[in-house]
Amino acid sequence: MASNAQRFDSRQSMQNKTFEVFHYRDQKMEGLEVHHHNFYEVYLFLGGQVQFQVEAKIFSLEPGDLLLINPQELHKPLIGQGSMYERMVLWIDRNYLSSLCTENTDLSACFDGQTNLLRPGKVRGAQLQGLLESLAREYYDEQLGSAICAQGLLMQFLVELNRLARKNMGKALAEPDLVSQVIAYIGNHYQENLTLESLAGQFYVSKFYLSHEFRERVGVSIHRYIIFRRLLQARDLMAAGIGPGQVYQNCGFGDYANFYRAFKAEYGISPREFVQGK
């Protein structure tokens, strides 16, 4: 299979332990719910009427734009109606990407959350799209050496992304608004007893205003977002070898029963099953 458009697959989990690449084109499509996943994502926008939300940031996309999303970031597309929606998506396993890095080259650096949107320009954008299309062709080809070629193209593509992201690092960032500040605060204080009331007091706004603004921007309640953030941290700690009995205490869950219920509801397995299967 070349880089021709595929039938959309709504799954949000990887079946390959290295990377997966997709090319989608849809005339009518419902927007996905806000979500996260345990791998890196590169999203190349090719056409349509789409805004894309990453945490509290909303990007109005232009053809050729690239989005870089790390496993800690909640995100979703906001899809307009009436036009063809086309994009390419690259998923990369965290451990696999780590194995491709060297002492002098951290290929995961572009996913640090500082620069989600890359707008490479016409010439460089065409080069990057060409690389991704070649990667897709080799990925789905069954000829001798295709897997090796695909890995080489993946590494070349990631090097170019990191070079482009580094060029964007010096650009001035807008002053963070209320919702962005609240998200940053939750990220730094998720171990504490956070509530809507305590956050409203921290930022000197009414809890009703904060609740409305947060849900409007992020798509979930503050309580739900706090649970998301704690579960992401808990999953990473357990993957690093820390036991569930210690993890729940480090991630702000009041007791193990609450942690167990939240983890199983989100991931479909218990914390101990996650540790045994990692």
Short mmCIF file of N, CA and C in Angstrom, two decimals, residues 47-195:
data_model
loop_
_atom_site.label_atom_id
_atom_site.label_comp_id
_atom_site.label_asym_id
_atom_site.label_seq_id
_atom_site.Cartn_x
_atom_site.Cartn_y
_atom_site.Cartn_z
N GLY A 47 -5.68 19.26 4.36
CA GLY A 47 -6.81 20.00 3.82
C GLY A 47 -8.08 19.84 4.62
N GLY A 48 -8.95 20.84 4.51
CA GLY A 48 -10.22 20.81 5.23
C GLY A 48 -10.41 22.07 6.05
N GLN A 49 -11.45 22.06 6.86
CA GLN A 49 -11.72 23.16 7.79
C GLN A 49 -11.57 22.60 9.19
N VAL A 50 -10.40 22.80 9.76
CA VAL A 50 -10.07 22.14 11.02
C VAL A 50 -9.32 23.09 11.95
N GLN A 51 -9.76 23.11 13.19
CA GLN A 51 -8.96 23.63 14.28
C GLN A 51 -8.53 22.43 15.12
N PHE A 52 -7.42 22.59 15.82
CA PHE A 52 -6.92 21.46 16.60
C PHE A 52 -6.57 21.95 18.00
N GLN A 53 -7.11 21.26 18.99
CA GLN A 53 -6.89 21.63 20.38
C GLN A 53 -5.84 20.73 21.01
N VAL A 54 -4.82 21.34 21.62
CA VAL A 54 -3.83 20.62 22.42
C VAL A 54 -3.83 21.29 23.79
N GLU A 55 -4.29 20.57 24.81
CA GLU A 55 -4.49 21.16 26.13
C GLU A 55 -5.41 22.39 25.98
N ALA A 56 -4.97 23.58 26.43
CA ALA A 56 -5.81 24.77 26.33
C ALA A 56 -5.58 25.56 25.06
N LYS A 57 -4.62 25.12 24.25
CA LYS A 57 -4.29 25.84 23.02
C LYS A 57 -5.14 25.33 21.86
N ILE A 58 -5.65 26.27 21.06
CA ILE A 58 -6.43 25.90 19.87
C ILE A 58 -5.75 26.51 18.66
N PHE A 59 -5.41 25.67 17.69
CA PHE A 59 -4.70 26.10 16.49
C PHE A 59 -5.63 26.05 15.28
N SER A 60 -5.69 27.14 14.54
CA SER A 60 -6.39 27.15 13.26
C SER A 60 -5.40 26.69 12.20
N LEU A 61 -5.69 25.56 11.58
CA LEU A 61 -4.69 24.90 10.74
C LEU A 61 -4.74 25.36 9.29
N GLU A 62 -3.56 25.39 8.68
CA GLU A 62 -3.40 25.65 7.26
C GLU A 62 -2.73 24.42 6.64
N PRO A 63 -3.04 24.11 5.36
CA PRO A 63 -2.40 22.95 4.71
C PRO A 63 -0.89 23.02 4.82
N GLY A 64 -0.28 21.91 5.23
CA GLY A 64 1.16 21.85 5.43
C GLY A 64 1.58 22.00 6.87
N ASP A 65 0.65 22.41 7.76
CA ASP A 65 0.99 22.54 9.17
C ASP A 65 1.27 21.18 9.79
N LEU A 66 2.20 21.17 10.73
CA LEU A 66 2.55 19.97 11.47
C LEU A 66 2.26 20.20 12.95
N LEU A 67 1.66 19.21 13.59
CA LEU A 67 1.44 19.26 15.04
C LEU A 67 2.24 18.15 15.70
N LEU A 68 2.90 18.49 16.80
CA LEU A 68 3.69 17.53 17.57
C LEU A 68 3.03 17.37 18.93
N ILE A 69 2.64 16.14 19.27
CA ILE A 69 1.86 15.88 20.47
C ILE A 69 2.56 14.80 21.29
N ASN A 70 2.82 15.10 22.55
CA ASN A 70 3.50 14.12 23.40
C ASN A 70 2.48 13.34 24.24
N PRO A 71 2.90 12.26 24.87
CA PRO A 71 1.95 11.40 25.59
C PRO A 71 1.27 12.06 26.79
N GLN A 72 1.75 13.22 27.22
CA GLN A 72 1.16 13.89 28.37
C GLN A 72 0.04 14.86 27.98
N GLU A 73 -0.17 15.07 26.68
CA GLU A 73 -1.05 16.15 26.25
C GLU A 73 -2.42 15.65 25.79
N LEU A 74 -3.47 16.21 26.37
CA LEU A 74 -4.84 15.96 25.91
C LEU A 74 -5.06 16.75 24.63
N HIS A 75 -5.78 16.16 23.68
CA HIS A 75 -5.95 16.83 22.40
C HIS A 75 -7.17 16.30 21.66
N LYS A 76 -7.63 17.08 20.68
CA LYS A 76 -8.72 16.63 19.82
C LYS A 76 -8.81 17.57 18.61
N PRO A 77 -9.26 17.06 17.46
CA PRO A 77 -9.54 17.92 16.31
C PRO A 77 -10.93 18.51 16.42
N LEU A 78 -11.08 19.74 15.94
CA LEU A 78 -12.38 20.42 15.87
C LEU A 78 -12.69 20.57 14.39
N ILE A 79 -13.55 19.72 13.87
CA ILE A 79 -13.69 19.54 12.43
C ILE A 79 -14.89 20.29 11.90
N GLY A 80 -14.68 21.19 10.94
CA GLY A 80 -15.75 21.87 10.26
C GLY A 80 -16.42 20.96 9.24
N GLN A 81 -17.59 21.31 8.83
CA GLN A 81 -18.35 20.49 7.89
C GLN A 81 -18.28 21.06 6.48
N GLY A 82 -18.47 20.20 5.50
CA GLY A 82 -18.65 20.66 4.13
C GLY A 82 -17.43 20.61 3.25
N SER A 83 -16.29 20.15 3.76
CA SER A 83 -15.11 20.06 2.91
C SER A 83 -14.36 18.77 3.24
N MET A 84 -13.53 18.33 2.31
CA MET A 84 -12.75 17.12 2.50
C MET A 84 -11.69 17.35 3.58
N TYR A 85 -11.64 16.46 4.53
CA TYR A 85 -10.68 16.54 5.63
C TYR A 85 -9.58 15.51 5.38
N GLU A 86 -8.37 16.00 5.11
CA GLU A 86 -7.25 15.12 4.76
C GLU A 86 -6.06 15.40 5.67
N ARG A 87 -5.41 14.33 6.14
CA ARG A 87 -4.24 14.46 7.00
C ARG A 87 -3.44 13.16 6.98
N MET A 88 -2.18 13.27 7.38
CA MET A 88 -1.34 12.11 7.63
C MET A 88 -0.97 12.11 9.10
N VAL A 89 -0.92 10.92 9.68
CA VAL A 89 -0.67 10.79 11.11
C VAL A 89 0.42 9.75 11.32
N LEU A 90 1.40 10.11 12.15
CA LEU A 90 2.50 9.21 12.49
C LEU A 90 2.50 8.98 13.99
N TRP A 91 2.43 7.73 14.40
CA TRP A 91 2.50 7.36 15.81
C TRP A 91 3.85 6.68 16.07
N ILE A 92 4.49 7.03 17.18
CA ILE A 92 5.81 6.48 17.49
C ILE A 92 5.83 6.00 18.94
N ASP A 93 6.16 4.75 19.14
CA ASP A 93 6.25 4.18 20.48
C ASP A 93 7.35 4.89 21.28
N ARG A 94 7.08 5.13 22.55
CA ARG A 94 8.03 5.89 23.38
C ARG A 94 9.36 5.17 23.53
N ASN A 95 9.32 3.89 23.82
CA ASN A 95 10.56 3.14 24.00
C ASN A 95 11.33 3.01 22.69
N TYR A 96 10.59 2.85 21.60
CA TYR A 96 11.25 2.74 20.29
C TYR A 96 11.95 4.05 19.93
N LEU A 97 11.28 5.18 20.16
CA LEU A 97 11.91 6.46 19.86
C LEU A 97 13.16 6.65 20.72
N SER A 98 13.08 6.26 21.97
CA SER A 98 14.24 6.36 22.85
C SER A 98 15.41 5.54 22.31
N SER A 99 15.11 4.38 21.72
CA SER A 99 16.18 3.53 21.19
C SER A 99 16.85 4.13 19.96
N LEU A 100 16.18 5.06 19.28
CA LEU A 100 16.75 5.70 18.09
C LEU A 100 17.64 6.89 18.44
N CYS A 101 17.54 7.36 19.68
CA CYS A 101 18.31 8.53 20.09
C CYS A 101 19.77 8.14 20.35
N THR A 102 20.65 9.11 20.24
CA THR A 102 22.05 8.92 20.54
C THR A 102 22.45 9.88 21.66
N GLU A 103 23.68 9.78 22.10
CA GLU A 103 24.17 10.65 23.17
C GLU A 103 24.09 12.12 22.76
N ASN A 104 24.27 12.38 21.46
CA ASN A 104 24.29 13.76 20.98
C ASN A 104 23.00 14.20 20.30
N THR A 105 22.08 13.28 20.06
CA THR A 105 20.86 13.62 19.33
C THR A 105 19.64 13.02 20.00
N ASP A 106 18.85 13.89 20.63
CA ASP A 106 17.61 13.47 21.28
C ASP A 106 16.45 13.73 20.32
N LEU A 107 15.99 12.69 19.66
CA LEU A 107 14.94 12.85 18.65
C LEU A 107 13.57 13.12 19.28
N SER A 108 13.46 12.97 20.59
CA SER A 108 12.19 13.26 21.26
C SER A 108 12.09 14.72 21.70
N ALA A 109 13.16 15.49 21.51
CA ALA A 109 13.20 16.87 22.02
C ALA A 109 12.10 17.74 21.41
N CYS A 110 11.72 17.49 20.18
CA CYS A 110 10.70 18.31 19.51
C CYS A 110 9.32 18.12 20.14
N PHE A 111 9.15 17.08 20.96
CA PHE A 111 7.85 16.80 21.58
C PHE A 111 7.78 17.33 23.01
N ASP A 112 8.59 18.34 23.34
CA ASP A 112 8.65 18.80 24.72
C ASP A 112 7.46 19.64 25.14
N GLY A 113 6.51 19.88 24.23
CA GLY A 113 5.31 20.65 24.57
C GLY A 113 5.47 22.14 24.41
N GLN A 114 6.69 22.61 24.15
CA GLN A 114 6.92 24.04 23.98
C GLN A 114 6.47 24.52 22.61
N THR A 115 6.58 23.63 21.61
CA THR A 115 6.22 24.00 20.24
C THR A 115 5.34 22.91 19.65
N ASN A 116 4.02 23.03 19.82
CA ASN A 116 3.12 22.04 19.23
C ASN A 116 2.95 22.23 17.74
N LEU A 117 2.88 23.49 17.29
CA LEU A 117 2.59 23.79 15.89
C LEU A 117 3.86 24.19 15.16
N LEU A 118 4.14 23.51 14.05
CA LEU A 118 5.21 23.89 13.14
C LEU A 118 4.59 24.27 11.81
N ARG A 119 4.96 25.43 11.30
CA ARG A 119 4.48 25.90 10.01
C ARG A 119 5.70 26.09 9.11
N PRO A 120 6.09 25.04 8.37
CA PRO A 120 7.41 25.02 7.74
C PRO A 120 7.57 25.88 6.49
N GLY A 121 6.50 26.37 5.91
CA GLY A 121 6.62 27.10 4.65
C GLY A 121 6.49 26.15 3.46
N LYS A 122 6.27 26.71 2.30
CA LYS A 122 5.91 25.91 1.13
C LYS A 122 6.99 24.91 0.72
N VAL A 123 8.24 25.38 0.61
CA VAL A 123 9.30 24.52 0.09
C VAL A 123 9.65 23.43 1.10
N ARG A 124 9.93 23.84 2.33
CA ARG A 124 10.29 22.84 3.33
C ARG A 124 9.11 21.94 3.68
N GLY A 125 7.91 22.50 3.65
CA GLY A 125 6.74 21.69 3.90
C GLY A 125 6.57 20.59 2.87
N ALA A 126 6.84 20.91 1.61
CA ALA A 126 6.76 19.91 0.55
C ALA A 126 7.80 18.81 0.75
N GLN A 127 8.99 19.20 1.22
CA GLN A 127 10.03 18.21 1.50
C GLN A 127 9.62 17.27 2.62
N LEU A 128 9.05 17.84 3.68
CA LEU A 128 8.62 17.02 4.82
C LEU A 128 7.46 16.10 4.44
N GLN A 129 6.51 16.64 3.67
CA GLN A 129 5.40 15.80 3.21
C GLN A 129 5.91 14.67 2.33
N GLY A 130 6.87 14.97 1.47
CA GLY A 130 7.45 13.93 0.61
C GLY A 130 8.12 12.84 1.42
N LEU A 131 8.83 13.23 2.47
CA LEU A 131 9.47 12.24 3.34
C LEU A 131 8.43 11.35 4.01
N LEU A 132 7.35 11.96 4.50
CA LEU A 132 6.32 11.19 5.20
C LEU A 132 5.59 10.26 4.23
N GLU A 133 5.35 10.72 3.02
CA GLU A 133 4.71 9.87 2.02
C GLU A 133 5.62 8.69 1.63
N SER A 134 6.91 8.95 1.50
CA SER A 134 7.86 7.87 1.20
C SER A 134 7.91 6.87 2.36
N LEU A 135 7.87 7.40 3.58
CA LEU A 135 7.84 6.53 4.75
C LEU A 135 6.60 5.64 4.73
N ALA A 136 5.45 6.21 4.39
CA ALA A 136 4.22 5.42 4.33
C ALA A 136 4.31 4.33 3.27
N ARG A 137 4.87 4.67 2.11
CA ARG A 137 5.00 3.66 1.04
C ARG A 137 5.85 2.48 1.50
N GLU A 138 6.99 2.78 2.12
CA GLU A 138 7.88 1.70 2.58
C GLU A 138 7.25 0.93 3.73
N TYR A 139 6.52 1.62 4.58
CA TYR A 139 5.90 0.97 5.74
C TYR A 139 4.91 -0.11 5.29
N TYR A 140 4.14 0.17 4.24
CA TYR A 140 3.12 -0.77 3.80
C TYR A 140 3.61 -1.71 2.69
N ASP A 141 4.83 -1.50 2.22
CA ASP A 141 5.39 -2.36 1.17
C ASP A 141 5.93 -3.64 1.79
N GLU A 142 5.93 -4.72 1.02
CA GLU A 142 6.43 -6.00 1.51
C GLU A 142 7.67 -6.44 0.78
N GLN A 143 8.30 -5.53 0.05
CA GLN A 143 9.52 -5.88 -0.67
C GLN A 143 10.68 -6.04 0.30
N LEU A 144 11.72 -6.71 -0.18
CA LEU A 144 12.93 -6.90 0.60
C LEU A 144 13.49 -5.55 1.06
N GLY A 145 13.74 -5.42 2.35
CA GLY A 145 14.37 -4.22 2.88
C GLY A 145 13.44 -3.06 3.15
N SER A 146 12.13 -3.23 2.94
CA SER A 146 11.21 -2.12 3.13
C SER A 146 11.20 -1.62 4.57
N ALA A 147 11.26 -2.55 5.53
CA ALA A 147 11.25 -2.14 6.94
C ALA A 147 12.49 -1.32 7.27
N ILE A 148 13.63 -1.71 6.72
CA ILE A 148 14.87 -0.97 6.95
C ILE A 148 14.77 0.42 6.34
N CYS A 149 14.26 0.50 5.11
CA CYS A 149 14.09 1.80 4.45
C CYS A 149 13.13 2.69 5.24
N ALA A 150 12.04 2.09 5.75
CA ALA A 150 11.07 2.86 6.52
C ALA A 150 11.71 3.44 7.77
N GLN A 151 12.52 2.64 8.45
CA GLN A 151 13.18 3.15 9.66
C GLN A 151 14.14 4.27 9.32
N GLY A 152 14.87 4.14 8.22
CA GLY A 152 15.78 5.21 7.81
C GLY A 152 15.04 6.49 7.49
N LEU A 153 13.92 6.37 6.80
CA LEU A 153 13.11 7.56 6.48
C LEU A 153 12.51 8.17 7.74
N LEU A 154 12.11 7.32 8.68
CA LEU A 154 11.58 7.83 9.95
C LEU A 154 12.63 8.67 10.67
N MET A 155 13.85 8.17 10.74
CA MET A 155 14.91 8.90 11.44
C MET A 155 15.22 10.22 10.73
N GLN A 156 15.25 10.19 9.40
CA GLN A 156 15.48 11.43 8.65
C GLN A 156 14.36 12.44 8.89
N PHE A 157 13.12 11.96 8.89
CA PHE A 157 11.97 12.83 9.13
C PHE A 157 12.03 13.45 10.53
N LEU A 158 12.39 12.65 11.54
CA LEU A 158 12.48 13.15 12.91
C LEU A 158 13.60 14.16 13.08
N VAL A 159 14.72 13.94 12.40
CA VAL A 159 15.81 14.92 12.46
C VAL A 159 15.33 16.25 11.90
N GLU A 160 14.62 16.22 10.77
CA GLU A 160 14.13 17.46 10.17
C GLU A 160 13.11 18.15 11.08
N LEU A 161 12.25 17.37 11.72
CA LEU A 161 11.29 17.96 12.66
C LEU A 161 12.01 18.67 13.80
N ASN A 162 13.03 18.03 14.35
CA ASN A 162 13.76 18.62 15.46
C ASN A 162 14.51 19.88 15.03
N ARG A 163 15.05 19.89 13.84
CA ARG A 163 15.71 21.09 13.34
C ARG A 163 14.70 22.23 13.20
N LEU A 164 13.54 21.91 12.67
CA LEU A 164 12.51 22.92 12.50
C LEU A 164 12.00 23.42 13.85
N ALA A 165 11.79 22.50 14.79
CA ALA A 165 11.32 22.89 16.13
C ALA A 165 12.35 23.78 16.83
N ARG A 166 13.63 23.48 16.65
CA ARG A 166 14.67 24.29 17.28
C ARG A 166 14.65 25.71 16.74
N LYS A 167 14.36 25.87 15.46
CA LYS A 167 14.29 27.22 14.88
C LYS A 167 13.13 28.01 15.45
N ASN A 168 12.08 27.31 15.90
CA ASN A 168 10.90 27.98 16.45
C ASN A 168 11.03 28.33 17.93
N MET A 169 12.09 27.83 18.58
CA MET A 169 12.21 28.00 20.02
C MET A 169 12.34 29.45 20.44
N GLY A 170 12.95 30.27 19.62
CA GLY A 170 13.19 31.65 20.00
C GLY A 170 12.01 32.58 19.79
N LYS A 171 10.94 32.08 19.19
CA LYS A 171 9.79 32.94 18.90
C LYS A 171 9.04 33.27 20.19
N ALA A 172 8.60 34.51 20.28
CA ALA A 172 7.91 34.97 21.49
C ALA A 172 6.59 34.24 21.66
N LEU A 173 6.31 33.85 22.91
CA LEU A 173 5.05 33.19 23.23
C LEU A 173 4.06 34.19 23.80
N ALA A 174 2.79 34.00 23.48
CA ALA A 174 1.76 34.89 24.02
C ALA A 174 1.64 34.69 25.53
N GLU A 175 1.23 35.74 26.21
CA GLU A 175 1.02 35.65 27.65
C GLU A 175 -0.07 34.61 27.93
N PRO A 176 0.19 33.64 28.82
CA PRO A 176 -0.81 32.59 29.06
C PRO A 176 -2.09 33.15 29.67
N ASP A 177 -3.24 32.67 29.18
CA ASP A 177 -4.52 33.12 29.72
C ASP A 177 -4.88 32.29 30.95
N LEU A 178 -6.07 32.53 31.49
CA LEU A 178 -6.48 31.88 32.73
C LEU A 178 -6.44 30.37 32.62
N VAL A 179 -7.05 29.80 31.58
CA VAL A 179 -7.13 28.35 31.47
C VAL A 179 -5.73 27.74 31.34
N SER A 180 -4.87 28.37 30.55
CA SER A 180 -3.50 27.88 30.40
C SER A 180 -2.75 27.92 31.73
N GLN A 181 -2.97 28.97 32.50
CA GLN A 181 -2.33 29.07 33.81
C GLN A 181 -2.83 27.99 34.76
N VAL A 182 -4.12 27.72 34.71
CA VAL A 182 -4.69 26.68 35.57
C VAL A 182 -4.12 25.31 35.19
N ILE A 183 -4.01 25.04 33.90
CA ILE A 183 -3.45 23.76 33.45
C ILE A 183 -2.01 23.62 33.91
N ALA A 184 -1.22 24.69 33.79
CA ALA A 184 0.16 24.65 34.25
C ALA A 184 0.22 24.41 35.76
N TYR A 185 -0.68 25.04 36.50
CA TYR A 185 -0.71 24.88 37.96
C TYR A 185 -1.05 23.44 38.33
N ILE A 186 -2.03 22.87 37.66
CA ILE A 186 -2.40 21.47 37.92
C ILE A 186 -1.21 20.55 37.64
N GLY A 187 -0.49 20.83 36.54
CA GLY A 187 0.67 20.01 36.19
C GLY A 187 1.76 20.03 37.25
N ASN A 188 1.86 21.13 37.98
CA ASN A 188 2.89 21.27 39.02
C ASN A 188 2.42 20.87 40.41
N HIS A 189 1.08 20.72 40.58
CA HIS A 189 0.53 20.47 41.92
C HIS A 189 -0.45 19.30 41.95
N TYR A 190 -0.37 18.38 40.98
CA TYR A 190 -1.34 17.30 40.90
C TYR A 190 -1.30 16.38 42.12
N GLN A 191 -0.18 16.39 42.88
CA GLN A 191 -0.09 15.54 44.07
C GLN A 191 -0.94 16.07 45.21
N GLU A 192 -1.35 17.33 45.13
CA GLU A 192 -2.06 17.97 46.23
C GLU A 192 -3.57 17.75 46.12
N ASN A 193 -4.29 18.19 47.12
CA ASN A 193 -5.75 18.05 47.15
C ASN A 193 -6.37 19.19 46.35
N LEU A 194 -6.42 19.04 45.05
CA LEU A 194 -6.95 20.08 44.17
C LEU A 194 -8.45 19.93 44.00
N THR A 195 -9.16 21.05 44.08
CA THR A 195 -10.60 21.07 43.83
C THR A 195 -10.92 22.31 43.00
#
